Amino acid sequence: MKNKNKKLTTASGRPYYENEDSLTAGPRGPVLLQDYYLHEKLAHFNRERIPERIVHAKGTGAYGKFTVTQDITKYTKAKLFSKVGNECRVFVRFSTVGGEKGSADSERDPRGFAVKFYTEDGNWDLVGNNTPVFFIKDPKKFPDFIHTQKRDPRTNLKNPTMMWDYWSLNPESLHQVMILFSDRGTPYSYRHMNGYGSHTFSLINAKNERIWVKFHFKTRQGIKNFTGPEADEMKAKDLDWAQRDLVQAIDNKDFPKWTLKIQVMTDDQAKVFKWNPFDITKVWPHAEYPLMEVGVMELNEIPANYFADVEQSAFAPAHVVNGIGFSYDKMLQGRLLAYPDAHRYRLGVNYEQLPVNRSPFGVHNYQRDGYMRGDGNGGDNPNYWPNRFDDIEADKSYKEPSFKMDSNMADSYDRNENDDDHYSQPGNLFRKVMTDRERQNTVNNFVSSMKGIEGPKRMEIIHSQLSHFYKVDKELASSIAKGLGIEFKP
Ligand code: NDP
């Protein structure tokens, strides 16, 4: 039964008598300028869309809870992890990366996996992907890279020539490209994939000791992927499959769960690790840095309103809490700026006051004013510090240990110097981790995409990319060349 005890009103609350027939001079019009309700209705409709995210535009989200299952207090003093059994509410947004808001969920693409933990010490955002690595390791490259994943400036079409031109000139992308073109590039649903914090972060314990950490969410639903042809079929059948799957599962009380695990590395280990442990194109091998269980996350509530909570959700790797810190990872450092900046542009400077983004445990500072300030703006409390009137204190016990630097020489260091092994980790993935079937599917996926390379530079791009593949694995390169019907001489 509909609740009929609410009166229709204008936005300013005036009860209004008519929602369909405009005010007109005579039954056939014209429409009168004084029908304010009509203007307001049309004008608000015109402004319904906010800028879509440049990346991760198509997404879905759910609330849930995180429960701590193992004691990691020797590594972190984060309040959330202070006791086994601690629980906190979470909001998770899954997404594809390159497509627009209306694009298909089953596209070959990394998937965003962003988790907001509403902890007593503030909101902690772990803003990762379903892959443990990334295409580039310096944030200065990000806009160029993303342009290649978006639409061609002339044809407005996705353009494999742009993609492979860029990737073949940036072999640091190989590891992520290998994962992207394996069947993990087309997950069956958001429930059936892992999530990774991807960057190296730090954990800080009660003695103020810092240890490096990587975060992994392992799906408890099991990994399940589409093959390339299956993903294409789903794109044609149901553009919104992953959204539908998540909503249906949660509505049916089949709540998806992930186990949160960590890998840790001491500073001494970091110094002798054979790769740069702060390079986001590399993983830490499990055999050397074993996964340790930390907790379990369950998603159990689809937000009542998609726009309010999913579209307006704003995650930022900069949002860490006491006991969790950053690292030297250059991509992480770049994201510390870029994410809050994107939210200020898209949602406004007060984006953290929106209910989905707001810390439920209180926010106290001297930031005031700005567009859409909706929280009372600090009322009549002082808007400066120090002052003699309020009781807000900067608590020095929250200070992090200082960050050691290897060098204080400012320069644009070549990101590949001493760190140009782009090949062994993707090689391990291809040879040691993938099954025969996965290897074959990966080759087929590469061939199908690289067939789209066109134009006068076609052979140059293909040969350059095949030379990189050759360094990953000889058989990989020769199988792709065979699939493309070309002769490849390394
Ligand atoms: P392990 O054999 O211990 O682990 C392999 C990992 O690869 C597992 O986490 C598995 O995830 C994951 N995996 C399986 N197939 C794929 C795929 N097609 N794309 C991406 N990941 C996949 O090996 P190592 O730790 O020694 O790493 C070997 C290679 O495995 C790495 O070079 C890297 O490419 C990949 N990998 C490593 C990770 C790490 O953190 N060490 C994380 C993810 C991938 P699951 O167990 O959930 O099936």
XYZ file of C-alpha atoms and ligand atoms in Angstrom:
538
model
C 0.000 0.000 0.000
C 1.266 3.425 -0.881
C 1.670 5.827 1.989
C -0.633 8.704 0.994
C -0.089 11.027 3.907
C 2.641 13.112 2.293
C 1.732 16.182 0.275
C 3.468 16.941 -3.021
C 5.590 20.069 -2.530
C 7.964 22.368 -4.371
C 11.645 22.079 -3.451
C 11.091 24.860 -0.937
C 8.312 22.852 0.717
C 5.180 24.609 -0.510
C 2.401 22.045 -0.916
C 1.521 22.034 -4.604
C -1.711 20.963 -6.234
C -0.740 19.696 -9.686
C 2.169 17.596 -11.016
C 1.192 17.101 -14.670
C -0.953 19.877 -16.194
C 0.981 23.113 -16.664
C -0.605 26.465 -15.923
C -1.900 27.787 -19.230
C -3.957 30.679 -20.568
C -6.989 28.724 -21.709
C -7.136 24.949 -22.145
C -4.886 24.989 -25.237
C -2.190 27.316 -23.909
C 0.199 29.096 -24.105
C 1.995 28.153 -20.885
C 2.287 30.887 -18.276
C 5.699 32.033 -17.069
C 4.422 32.080 -13.515
C 4.165 28.270 -13.323
C 7.205 28.132 -11.060
C 6.662 24.482 -10.258
C 7.075 23.660 -13.958
C 10.332 25.670 -14.191
C 11.723 24.077 -11.085
C 10.864 20.583 -12.298
C 12.476 21.075 -15.719
C 15.480 22.964 -14.388
C 16.251 20.302 -11.796
C 15.913 17.581 -14.402
C 18.418 19.406 -16.628
C 20.931 19.222 -13.809
C 20.483 15.579 -12.782
C 23.814 14.410 -14.181
C 27.103 15.099 -12.465
C 30.389 14.561 -14.299
C 31.019 10.857 -14.638
C 34.303 9.578 -13.325
C 36.983 9.721 -16.057
C 37.990 6.216 -15.044
C 35.806 3.703 -13.211
C 32.613 5.387 -14.457
C 30.497 2.213 -14.588
C 30.095 0.714 -11.150
C 27.922 -0.937 -8.566
C 28.112 -0.917 -4.799
C 26.968 -2.547 -1.584
C 27.246 -2.146 2.153
C 28.435 -4.897 4.432
C 30.643 -5.684 7.367
C 34.239 -6.555 8.006
C 35.196 -8.857 10.883
C 38.715 -9.254 12.231
C 39.572 -12.965 12.472
C 43.314 -12.950 13.280
C 45.514 -10.953 15.600
C 47.880 -8.622 13.729
C 48.501 -6.194 16.601
C 52.229 -6.905 16.365
C 52.132 -5.133 12.992
C 49.493 -2.436 13.437
C 47.922 -0.303 16.121
C 44.890 0.428 13.912
C 41.884 0.398 16.260
C 39.978 -1.790 13.817
C 42.556 -4.550 14.293
C 42.957 -4.130 18.060
C 40.963 -7.275 18.858
C 39.916 -10.445 17.075
C 36.167 -10.236 16.612
C 36.117 -6.470 15.997
C 33.599 -5.525 13.339
C 33.070 -2.456 11.219
C 30.652 -1.398 8.510
C 32.037 -1.216 4.971
C 30.910 0.164 1.640
C 32.340 -1.403 -1.503
C 32.190 -0.113 -5.067
C 33.117 -2.389 -7.960
C 33.636 -0.985 -11.434
C 35.056 -1.397 -14.878
C 37.749 1.138 -15.730
C 37.771 2.385 -19.309
C 34.107 2.440 -20.310
C 31.532 5.142 -19.830
C 28.634 4.928 -17.382
C 26.493 3.059 -19.899
C 29.169 0.638 -21.101
C 29.065 -3.141 -20.782
C 29.999 -4.842 -17.525
C 31.653 -7.737 -19.349
C 34.290 -5.707 -21.230
C 37.887 -6.867 -21.061
C 39.184 -4.419 -18.455
C 40.600 -4.425 -14.952
C 37.849 -4.169 -12.330
C 37.900 -1.564 -9.590
C 37.590 -2.978 -6.062
C 37.256 -0.052 -3.634
C 36.491 -0.626 0.027
C 35.595 2.021 2.597
C 35.958 0.822 6.191
C 34.059 3.099 8.582
C 36.466 2.736 11.514
C 36.424 4.533 14.862
C 39.633 6.289 13.852
C 38.153 7.576 10.611
C 37.343 6.108 7.235
C 39.988 3.841 5.760
C 39.743 3.454 1.999
C 41.482 0.581 0.265
C 41.086 1.585 -3.366
C 42.346 -1.232 -5.503
C 41.640 -3.417 -8.488
C 41.072 -7.094 -9.177
C 44.711 -7.268 -10.257
C 47.756 -7.053 -7.973
C 49.749 -4.863 -10.391
C 49.234 -1.888 -12.715
C 50.206 -0.830 -16.252
C 52.556 2.017 -15.325
C 54.699 2.867 -12.355
C 54.848 6.655 -12.511
C 51.732 8.827 -12.102
C 53.003 11.288 -14.709
C 52.138 8.681 -17.332
C 48.548 8.149 -16.244
C 46.684 10.660 -18.481
C 48.540 9.433 -21.602
C 47.892 5.824 -20.744
C 44.197 6.380 -20.067
C 43.771 8.292 -23.332
C 44.812 5.102 -25.133
C 42.072 3.151 -23.358
C 39.384 5.692 -24.171
C 38.051 6.750 -27.547
C 40.008 7.770 -30.632
C 39.841 11.584 -30.911
C 38.694 11.436 -34.553
C 36.532 8.343 -34.906
C 35.242 8.323 -31.313
C 35.811 4.558 -31.365
C 37.927 2.381 -29.106
C 41.194 1.939 -30.962
C 43.454 -1.120 -30.554
C 46.189 0.688 -32.521
C 46.438 3.356 -29.814
C 46.467 0.735 -27.069
C 49.135 -1.490 -28.558
C 51.222 1.459 -29.772
C 51.342 2.668 -26.165
C 51.855 -0.725 -24.532
C 54.598 -1.708 -26.976
C 56.430 1.524 -26.093
C 55.957 0.873 -22.355
C 57.090 -2.652 -21.536
C 56.512 -2.003 -17.826
C 52.850 -2.638 -18.714
C 53.536 -6.284 -19.655
C 52.633 -7.833 -16.320
C 49.248 -6.132 -16.141
C 48.654 -6.726 -19.859
C 49.250 -10.466 -19.312
C 46.627 -10.544 -16.566
C 44.224 -8.387 -18.560
C 44.330 -10.736 -21.548
C 44.043 -13.847 -19.441
C 40.488 -14.825 -18.559
C 40.854 -12.751 -15.366
C 40.385 -9.753 -17.671
C 36.752 -10.819 -18.071
C 35.522 -11.926 -14.620
C 32.163 -13.700 -14.578
C 30.904 -11.328 -11.897
C 32.189 -8.991 -9.216
C 31.537 -11.728 -6.665
C 33.926 -14.131 -8.352
C 37.119 -12.107 -8.370
C 39.838 -11.182 -5.922
C 40.638 -7.622 -4.897
C 44.102 -6.224 -4.309
C 45.270 -3.038 -2.595
C 47.989 -3.329 -5.278
C 50.306 -0.674 -3.804
C 52.733 -1.326 -1.033
C 51.430 0.406 2.094
C 52.838 0.353 5.610
C 51.563 -0.900 8.936
C 52.674 0.842 12.113
C 52.480 -0.879 15.510
C 52.130 0.431 19.060
C 55.924 0.754 19.302
C 55.788 3.013 16.243
C 57.610 0.438 14.107
C 56.802 0.431 10.408
C 56.545 -2.672 8.242
C 55.646 -2.778 4.534
C 52.390 -4.478 3.598
C 50.300 -5.608 0.640
C 46.558 -6.283 0.972
C 44.684 -9.083 -0.821
C 40.953 -9.822 -0.769
C 40.436 -13.444 -1.799
C 36.973 -14.302 -3.051
C 35.190 -17.044 -1.107
C 32.865 -17.609 -4.076
C 35.789 -19.040 -6.079
C 37.405 -17.479 -9.133
C 35.109 -17.697 -12.130
C 35.773 -16.001 -15.453
C 34.239 -15.654 -18.875
C 36.343 -16.700 -21.832
C 36.704 -13.947 -24.444
C 33.824 -15.286 -26.603
C 31.594 -15.789 -23.536
C 32.236 -12.206 -22.426
C 31.329 -10.942 -25.919
C 28.140 -12.979 -25.784
C 27.218 -11.512 -22.381
C 27.876 -7.973 -23.665
C 25.275 -8.556 -26.345
C 22.832 -10.249 -23.977
C 23.023 -8.132 -20.821
C 25.019 -4.926 -20.661
C 24.541 -4.729 -16.902
C 25.216 -8.335 -15.982
C 27.634 -7.718 -13.109
C 25.333 -5.119 -11.546
C 22.372 -7.519 -11.862
C 24.366 -10.424 -10.437
C 25.385 -8.523 -7.305
C 21.920 -7.095 -6.645
C 20.253 -10.474 -7.184
C 22.702 -12.348 -4.967
C 22.312 -9.909 -2.085
C 18.534 -9.650 -2.520
C 18.457 -13.485 -2.336
C 20.501 -13.322 0.879
C 23.398 -15.081 -0.827
C 25.882 -12.651 0.706
C 29.290 -12.645 -1.018
C 32.384 -12.846 1.156
C 36.080 -12.221 0.787
C 38.975 -13.129 3.099
C 41.353 -10.243 3.697
C 44.966 -11.338 3.727
C 48.228 -9.469 4.031
C 51.839 -9.952 3.053
C 54.438 -8.122 5.126
C 58.064 -7.207 4.420
C 60.560 -5.632 6.805
C 62.706 -2.706 5.729
C 65.769 -4.969 5.774
C 64.012 -7.448 3.492
C 62.957 -4.581 1.213
C 66.583 -3.552 0.774
C 67.578 -6.952 -0.600
C 64.378 -7.867 -2.467
C 65.284 -8.674 -6.048
C 62.725 -6.235 -7.423
C 61.753 -2.804 -6.202
C 59.104 -3.651 -3.566
C 57.488 -0.250 -4.131
C 57.056 -0.778 -7.884
C 53.381 -1.407 -8.607
C 54.180 -3.452 -11.714
C 55.615 -6.173 -9.436
C 54.151 -8.621 -6.924
C 55.819 -10.151 -3.895
C 56.034 -13.931 -4.471
C 53.852 -15.824 -2.026
C 56.517 -18.437 -1.312
C 58.833 -15.730 0.073
C 56.147 -13.476 1.562
C 53.281 -15.759 2.598
C 49.713 -14.552 2.798
C 48.355 -14.155 6.335
C 44.652 -14.074 7.040
C 43.362 -10.955 8.728
C 39.591 -10.917 8.465
C 36.496 -11.523 6.441
C 34.301 -9.098 4.528
C 30.666 -9.781 3.746
C 28.417 -7.653 1.535
C 24.801 -7.810 2.638
C 22.946 -4.624 1.691
C 22.266 -2.945 -1.624
C 21.913 0.796 -0.990
C 18.342 2.059 -1.200
C 19.374 4.722 -3.685
C 22.053 4.166 -6.319
C 22.857 7.805 -7.005
C 23.004 8.809 -3.347
C 25.452 6.146 -2.307
C 27.112 4.514 -5.305
C 27.407 7.443 -7.701
C 28.364 9.853 -4.940
C 30.785 7.509 -3.195
C 34.286 8.873 -3.181
C 37.261 6.719 -2.280
C 40.843 7.901 -1.903
C 44.043 6.021 -1.060
C 44.900 9.138 0.954
C 42.227 8.088 3.476
C 44.263 5.900 5.811
C 43.914 5.617 9.566
C 46.265 5.534 12.529
C 48.367 2.357 12.216
C 48.201 2.227 8.404
C 50.516 4.401 6.328
C 51.851 5.078 2.859
C 55.040 3.925 1.144
C 57.485 5.224 -1.443
C 55.381 3.762 -4.299
C 55.283 6.576 -6.874
C 51.868 5.616 -8.199
C 50.478 5.664 -4.673
C 52.022 9.074 -4.064
C 50.377 10.361 -7.258
C 47.010 8.899 -6.290
C 47.173 10.609 -2.893
C 46.688 13.855 -4.809
C 44.642 12.718 -7.789
C 41.734 10.962 -6.072
C 40.625 13.681 -3.634
C 41.210 16.186 -6.442
C 38.873 14.222 -8.732
C 36.195 14.171 -6.019
C 36.488 17.909 -5.380
C 35.898 18.444 -9.104
C 33.079 15.914 -9.446
C 31.237 16.352 -6.145
C 32.633 19.567 -4.691
C 34.970 20.474 -1.897
C 32.556 19.172 0.765
C 32.276 15.695 -0.777
C 33.254 14.058 2.522
C 30.016 15.276 4.108
C 27.805 13.196 1.820
C 26.298 10.388 3.910
C 28.160 7.559 2.127
C 31.492 9.351 2.542
C 31.015 10.831 5.996
C 32.833 9.341 8.968
C 30.113 8.221 11.384
C 32.532 8.777 14.284
C 32.836 12.546 14.038
C 34.959 15.057 12.147
C 36.505 18.042 13.952
C 38.631 20.638 12.208
C 38.647 24.225 10.985
C 37.645 23.672 7.353
C 34.679 25.913 6.672
C 32.347 27.081 3.908
C 32.529 25.971 0.263
C 29.781 24.798 -2.062
C 27.003 22.645 -0.585
C 28.084 22.825 3.021
C 25.374 20.761 4.648
C 26.581 19.935 8.132
C 26.090 23.180 10.030
C 29.566 24.424 9.050
C 30.911 24.238 12.596
C 28.126 26.444 13.941
C 29.386 29.237 16.174
C 32.561 27.376 17.134
C 35.922 29.007 16.384
C 37.082 28.660 12.778
C 40.771 29.131 13.589
C 43.413 27.448 15.691
C 44.939 27.938 18.203
C 42.072 29.399 20.182
C 40.927 29.627 23.810
C 37.347 28.553 23.206
C 36.970 25.021 21.881
C 38.230 21.636 23.067
C 39.732 20.291 19.839
C 43.311 19.155 20.303
C 45.952 17.914 17.873
C 46.875 14.665 19.637
C 50.593 14.023 19.177
C 50.175 10.333 19.978
C 48.873 9.924 16.420
C 52.190 11.009 14.920
C 53.681 8.497 12.454
C 57.317 7.411 12.613
C 59.492 9.450 10.271
C 60.083 8.259 6.736
C 63.647 7.321 5.821
C 64.901 8.591 2.468
C 67.557 6.860 0.370
C 68.589 10.150 -1.184
C 67.767 13.808 -0.950
C 68.841 14.588 -4.532
C 65.845 15.937 -6.471
C 65.837 14.742 -10.067
C 63.586 13.064 -12.637
C 65.049 9.622 -12.133
C 64.678 7.141 -14.960
C 62.000 4.829 -13.641
C 63.628 1.855 -15.314
C 67.183 2.341 -14.196
C 68.194 -0.717 -12.180
C 64.589 -1.761 -12.362
C 63.911 -2.836 -15.904
C 62.926 -6.467 -15.389
C 59.519 -6.236 -16.984
C 59.626 -9.835 -18.087
C 60.228 -12.421 -15.370
C 57.018 -11.944 -13.367
C 54.688 -12.092 -16.380
C 56.786 -15.080 -17.496
C 56.176 -16.809 -14.150
C 52.476 -16.142 -14.509
C 52.345 -17.568 -18.019
C 54.538 -20.610 -17.435
C 54.034 -21.550 -13.798
C 50.600 -20.312 -12.778
C 48.367 -20.621 -15.839
C 46.942 -23.966 -16.916
C 47.253 -25.098 -20.558
C 43.711 -23.937 -21.194
C 44.365 -20.516 -19.636
C 47.528 -20.146 -21.720
C 45.609 -20.982 -24.887
C 42.782 -18.576 -24.021
C 45.306 -15.834 -23.248
C 46.989 -16.316 -26.630
C 43.587 -16.262 -28.369
C 42.630 -13.065 -26.518
C 45.882 -11.381 -27.532
C 45.435 -12.426 -31.155
C 41.871 -11.211 -31.290
C 42.815 -7.783 -29.923
C 46.035 -7.341 -31.906
C 44.195 -8.136 -35.134
C 42.592 -4.718 -34.617
C 45.920 -2.891 -35.028
C 45.673 -0.903 -38.253
C 47.465 1.683 -40.361
C 50.973 2.359 -41.643
C 52.640 1.498 -38.313
C 50.806 -1.822 -37.952
C 53.776 -4.128 -38.485
C 56.109 -1.953 -36.444
C 53.744 -2.027 -33.470
C 53.124 -5.768 -33.769
C 56.831 -6.586 -34.036
C 57.703 -4.343 -31.123
C 55.055 -5.968 -28.918
C 56.068 -9.472 -30.040
C 59.679 -8.730 -29.064
C 58.461 -7.907 -25.565
C 56.352 -11.072 -25.476
C 59.399 -13.019 -26.674
C 61.309 -11.859 -23.591
C 58.397 -13.016 -21.431
C 58.147 -16.414 -23.090
C 59.307 -17.601 -26.505
C 56.316 -19.832 -27.023
C 53.929 -17.003 -26.128
C 55.443 -14.796 -28.834
C 55.480 -17.515 -31.487
C 51.891 -18.600 -30.734
C 50.625 -15.018 -31.038
C 52.597 -14.474 -34.262
C 51.103 -17.692 -35.633
C 47.606 -16.563 -34.674
C 48.181 -13.237 -36.395
C 49.447 -15.073 -39.483
C 52.755 -13.235 -39.533
C 56.350 -14.290 -39.520
C 58.205 -13.135 -36.409
C 61.982 -13.211 -36.201
C 63.175 -12.171 -32.736
P 51.755 -18.397 -6.569
O 51.625 -19.642 -7.350
O 52.015 -18.478 -5.115
O 50.461 -17.502 -6.764
C 49.937 -17.274 -8.022
C 48.840 -16.273 -7.883
O 48.353 -16.007 -9.175
C 47.636 -16.701 -7.070
O 47.405 -15.652 -6.161
C 46.486 -16.797 -8.051
O 45.323 -16.268 -7.484
C 46.961 -15.860 -9.122
N 46.532 -16.138 -10.489
C 46.230 -17.285 -11.086
N 45.928 -17.082 -12.375
C 46.032 -15.761 -12.576
C 45.847 -14.925 -13.705
N 45.487 -15.398 -14.878
N 46.056 -13.610 -13.529
C 46.446 -13.115 -12.353
N 46.648 -13.846 -11.263
C 46.441 -15.159 -11.383
O 52.869 -17.555 -7.324
P 53.783 -16.319 -6.951
O 53.372 -15.575 -5.756
O 55.175 -16.775 -7.017
O 53.516 -15.398 -8.225
C 53.654 -15.942 -9.541
C 52.862 -15.040 -10.460
O 51.504 -15.094 -10.065
C 53.277 -13.582 -10.335
O 54.337 -13.251 -11.167
C 52.004 -12.894 -10.692
O 51.917 -12.745 -12.094
C 50.898 -13.838 -10.246
N 50.268 -13.363 -9.020
C 50.980 -13.226 -7.878
C 50.428 -12.623 -6.791
C 51.228 -12.342 -5.586
O 50.813 -11.473 -4.800
N 52.338 -13.007 -5.372
C 49.024 -12.182 -6.793
C 48.327 -12.473 -8.017
C 48.956 -12.992 -9.085
P 44.271 -17.245 -6.725
O 45.022 -17.932 -5.682
O 43.286 -16.345 -6.125
O 43.702 -18.146 -7.764
